[in-house]
Amino acid sequence: MQTEIIIAGFGGQGILFAGQLLAYAAMDNGLETTWIPSYGPEMRGGTANCTVIIADEEIGSPVVRNPQVAIVMNRPSLDKYEPLVKPGGLLVVNSSIIDRTPERKDIQAALVPANDIAEQLGDRRMANMVMLGAFLANLPVLSIEAIEKALQEHLPERHHKLLPKNYQALREGARYLAEKV
Amino acid sequence: MARELWKGNNAIAEAAVRAGLQAYFGYPITPQTELLEYLSARMPELGRAFVQAESELGAINMVYGAACTGARVMTSSSSPGISLMMEGISYIAGTEVPIVLVDVMRGGPGLGNIAPAQSDYNQIVHGGGHGDYNAIVLAPASIQESVDLTYEAFDLAEKYRAITVILIDGSIGQMMEPAEMPPMRPLKTEYPDWAVRGMVEHPGERRVLSSIYLDPPDEEAANLRMLRRWQQVEANEVRFKGYYLEDARFVVVGFGSAGRVALSAVRAARAEGIPVGLLRPITLKPFPVKALDELAQRVEGILVVEMNSGQMLEDVRRVVGGRVPVEFYGRLGGIIPMPDEVLEEIRRLSREPLTQDGHPRDRWLARMPRSN
């Protein structure tokens, strides 16, 4: 069993950290995992993406052309990854700032106003947690509790006052279920 | 000790610290810089030596000097930086002092780019520096393997008085995976009888380390001594990992990241009923000749996958010696092949009539797009 997840968006949206949280939670649950970022010059202010693989056996390639899941936080990422998601896979879309809906009919899509929810909770930077919550509600490869535990253990101590808000962001996101294909 | 999530560059640095690294000298270059950055904090914290040199030339020659004292020393760089170090590497080889060198390969030649590549294979495995020498070359494919091999690299270097290279591509340096760190070893307190550490402990005994042998018979004797030690490396230190080889009629050969991508492709091909296995060399030098030779006696076709234009391919062809058709698939310039590309090559290998005519690189090149 193997699940491939690509998370993509603008630099500064917490793309790489969201991916690392998944990897931490997977590791803490005894699973195999890889996290690989795009580390080219495009990182400087442009788009950022990372690929996370979660599996129950030795992981082969850390990169995939057709992921089972794409979590897209901006329009260029939707345009790039919608065509690549595996048939039957899942697309999680940040509908707050993406001005079109997905076109494919052979995948599930969850439309999540992640920026709006995060702003209501008091900090736009938590949009990545909203997106993670929505992803896991639609494809529970890990529990929300596992992500919360990973946050607690791997978020630097100085940010710990933000933990309750982050938990709330995860749970708000988890309310957005995709239409079944 | 529990598994922790480590970035490759940091993991190699910490594994070296735990192996008893006493001195590190380096110069920043992407995609290797985190290794140096990590040690810039970690080494002083432990009271050990860290120097960011003025250049790669400075770094490798500091490594040379420190290695002559018998200390555990290391440097790291990425492709263009390794090229700059080559003179020093040859001098270190010629002086028969042990060092560990990490090359986090990027796209080239020239300045190239910072994306992952395996195009330093020939430079690292088949020389690079001038003269008759052999370096041990280890090619891990995961973070755990990087940790384990780095930990061991120092022992190998000292045992055989040889340069030991950890050869990875940029993606292994940059990716994160769970890994378990080995225990912290105490720093060495005893030094070999060739080490140059002042004459306090051996009054009257003058020790000289050098790579200069002006009298050719002396140089020949030194070359033969190194070669006999290398024979021992070849006899004792070959490492590789095989996957699904028992009933394989076809076999893919790939190292490092290309080997991992090939593993995904092999599993997908197995799911389609193609009896294919994978041989992933872990020591590129010494090359796993015996394992490949044994496979060449029983399989119907071999596919070599690399992130270069077929550099290890020549080593595979040398071992196979025309007994079995060999095909090649490579991506260049800093591109990691996707598993579906390799799967397509495995399908081709299993269904099309294989040929021994011509060179596999030419057949691959004919299928690659032509831009001008």
Coordinates of N, CA, C and O in Angstrom, one line a residue, chain B residues 93 96 124-127 132-138 156-157 159-165 222-238 283-289 318:
Chain B
A93 N 45.5 10.5 -2.3 CA 45.6 9.1 -2.7 C 47.1 8.6 -2.7 O 47.5 7.6 -2.2
E96 N 48.6 8.0 0.6 CA 48.0 6.9 1.3 C 47.5 7.2 2.7 O 47.7 6.5 3.6
I124 N 34.3 10.1 -10.4 CA 34.6 9.5 -9.1 C 35.0 8.1 -9.1 O 35.9 7.7 -8.4
V125 N 34.3 7.3 -9.9 CA 34.6 5.8 -9.9 C 35.9 5.5 -10.7 O 36.6 4.6 -10.3
H126 N 36.1 6.2 -11.8 CA 37.2 5.8 -12.7 C 38.3 6.9 -12.6 O 39.0 7.1 -13.6
G127 N 38.5 7.5 -11.5 CA 39.7 8.4 -11.3 C 39.3 9.8 -11.0 O 38.8 10.0 -9.9
D132 N 47.7 6.5 -10.7 CA 47.2 5.2 -10.6 C 46.7 5.0 -9.2 O 47.4 4.6 -8.3
Y133 N 45.4 5.3 -8.9 CA 44.9 5.0 -7.6 C 43.4 4.6 -7.7 O 42.8 4.7 -8.7
N134 N 42.9 4.0 -6.6 CA 41.5 3.6 -6.5 C 40.9 4.1 -5.2 O 41.5 4.1 -4.2
A135 N 39.7 4.6 -5.4 CA 39.0 5.1 -4.2 C 37.8 4.2 -4.0 O 37.2 3.7 -5.0
I136 N 37.4 4.0 -2.7 CA 36.2 3.2 -2.5 C 35.0 4.1 -2.7 O 35.0 5.3 -2.2
V137 N 34.0 3.7 -3.4 CA 32.9 4.6 -3.7 C 31.6 3.9 -3.3 O 31.2 2.8 -3.7
L138 N 30.9 4.6 -2.3 CA 29.6 4.1 -1.8 C 28.5 4.9 -2.3 O 28.5 6.1 -2.2
L156 N 36.4 2.0 6.8 CA 36.9 1.5 5.5 C 38.1 2.3 5.1 O 39.2 1.8 4.6
A157 N 38.0 3.7 5.2 CA 39.1 4.5 4.8 C 40.4 4.2 5.5 O 41.5 4.1 5.0
K159 N 41.0 1.4 7.3 CA 41.5 0.0 7.2 C 42.3 -0.1 5.9 O 43.4 -0.8 5.9
Y160 N 41.9 0.5 4.8 CA 42.6 0.4 3.5 C 43.5 1.6 3.2 O 44.0 1.6 2.0
R161 N 43.6 2.5 4.1 CA 44.3 3.8 3.8 C 43.9 4.3 2.4 O 44.7 4.6 1.6
A162 N 42.6 4.4 2.2 CA 42.0 4.8 0.9 C 41.0 5.9 1.1 O 40.4 6.1 2.1
I163 N 40.9 6.7 0.0 CA 39.8 7.7 0.0 C 38.5 6.9 -0.1 O 38.4 6.0 -0.9
T164 N 37.6 7.3 0.8 CA 36.2 6.7 0.7 C 35.2 7.8 0.3 O 35.1 8.8 1.0
V165 N 34.5 7.6 -0.8 CA 33.6 8.6 -1.3 C 32.2 8.2 -1.0 O 31.8 7.0 -1.3
A222 N 55.3 1.9 -4.5 CA 54.2 2.5 -3.9 C 52.9 2.1 -4.6 O 51.9 1.8 -4.0
N223 N 52.9 2.2 -5.9 CA 51.7 1.8 -6.7 C 51.3 0.4 -6.5 O 50.2 0.1 -6.4
L224 N 52.3 -0.5 -6.4 CA 52.0 -1.9 -6.2 C 51.5 -2.2 -4.8 O 50.5 -3.0 -4.7
R225 N 52.0 -1.5 -3.9 CA 51.5 -1.6 -2.5 C 50.0 -1.2 -2.4 O 49.2 -1.9 -1.8
M226 N 49.7 -0.1 -3.1 CA 48.3 0.4 -3.1 C 47.4 -0.6 -3.8 O 46.3 -0.9 -3.4
L227 N 47.9 -1.1 -4.9 CA 47.2 -2.1 -5.7 C 46.9 -3.3 -4.9 O 45.8 -3.9 -5.0
R228 N 47.8 -3.8 -4.1 CA 47.6 -5.0 -3.3 C 46.6 -4.8 -2.2 O 45.8 -5.6 -1.9
R229 N 46.6 -3.6 -1.7 CA 45.5 -3.2 -0.7 C 44.2 -3.2 -1.4 O 43.2 -3.6 -0.9
W230 N 44.2 -2.7 -2.6 CA 42.9 -2.6 -3.4 C 42.3 -4.0 -3.7 O 41.1 -4.2 -3.6
Q231 N 43.2 -4.9 -3.9 CA 42.8 -6.3 -4.1 C 42.0 -6.8 -2.9 O 41.0 -7.5 -3.0
Q232 N 42.4 -6.4 -1.7 CA 41.7 -6.7 -0.5 C 40.4 -6.1 -0.4 O 39.4 -6.7 0.0
V233 N 40.3 -4.8 -0.9 CA 39.0 -4.1 -0.9 C 38.1 -4.9 -1.9 O 36.9 -5.2 -1.5
E234 N 38.6 -5.3 -3.0 CA 37.7 -6.0 -4.0 C 37.3 -7.3 -3.4 O 36.2 -7.8 -3.7
A235 N 38.1 -8.0 -2.6 CA 37.8 -9.3 -2.1 C 36.7 -9.2 -0.9 O 35.9 -10.1 -0.8
N236 N 36.8 -8.1 -0.2 CA 36.1 -8.0 1.1 C 34.9 -7.0 1.1 O 34.0 -7.2 1.9
E237 N 34.9 -6.1 0.2 CA 34.0 -4.9 0.5 C 32.9 -4.7 -0.5 O 32.2 -3.6 -0.5
V238 N 32.6 -5.6 -1.4 CA 31.5 -5.4 -2.4 C 30.2 -5.5 -1.7 O 29.9 -6.4 -0.9
T283 N 28.2 -0.5 -3.5 CA 29.6 -0.1 -3.8 C 29.7 0.0 -5.3 O 29.5 -1.0 -6.0
L284 N 30.0 1.2 -5.8 CA 30.2 1.4 -7.3 C 31.6 1.0 -7.6 O 31.9 0.6 -8.7
K285 N 32.5 1.2 -6.5 CA 33.8 0.7 -6.7 C 34.3 0.2 -5.3 O 34.3 1.0 -4.4
P286 N 34.5 -1.1 -5.1 CA 34.5 -2.1 -6.1 C 33.1 -2.4 -6.6 O 32.1 -2.5 -5.8
F287 N 33.0 -2.6 -7.9 CA 31.7 -2.9 -8.6 C 31.3 -4.4 -8.3 O 32.1 -5.2 -8.2
P288 N 30.0 -4.6 -8.1 CA 29.5 -5.9 -7.8 C 29.6 -6.9 -9.0 O 28.6 -7.3 -9.5
V289 N 30.8 -7.2 -9.4 CA 31.1 -8.0 -10.6 C 30.5 -9.4 -10.5 O 29.8 -9.8 -11.4
R318 N 31.0 -4.4 -19.6 CA 32.3 -5.1 -19.5 C 32.1 -6.4 -18.7 O 32.7 -7.4 -19.1

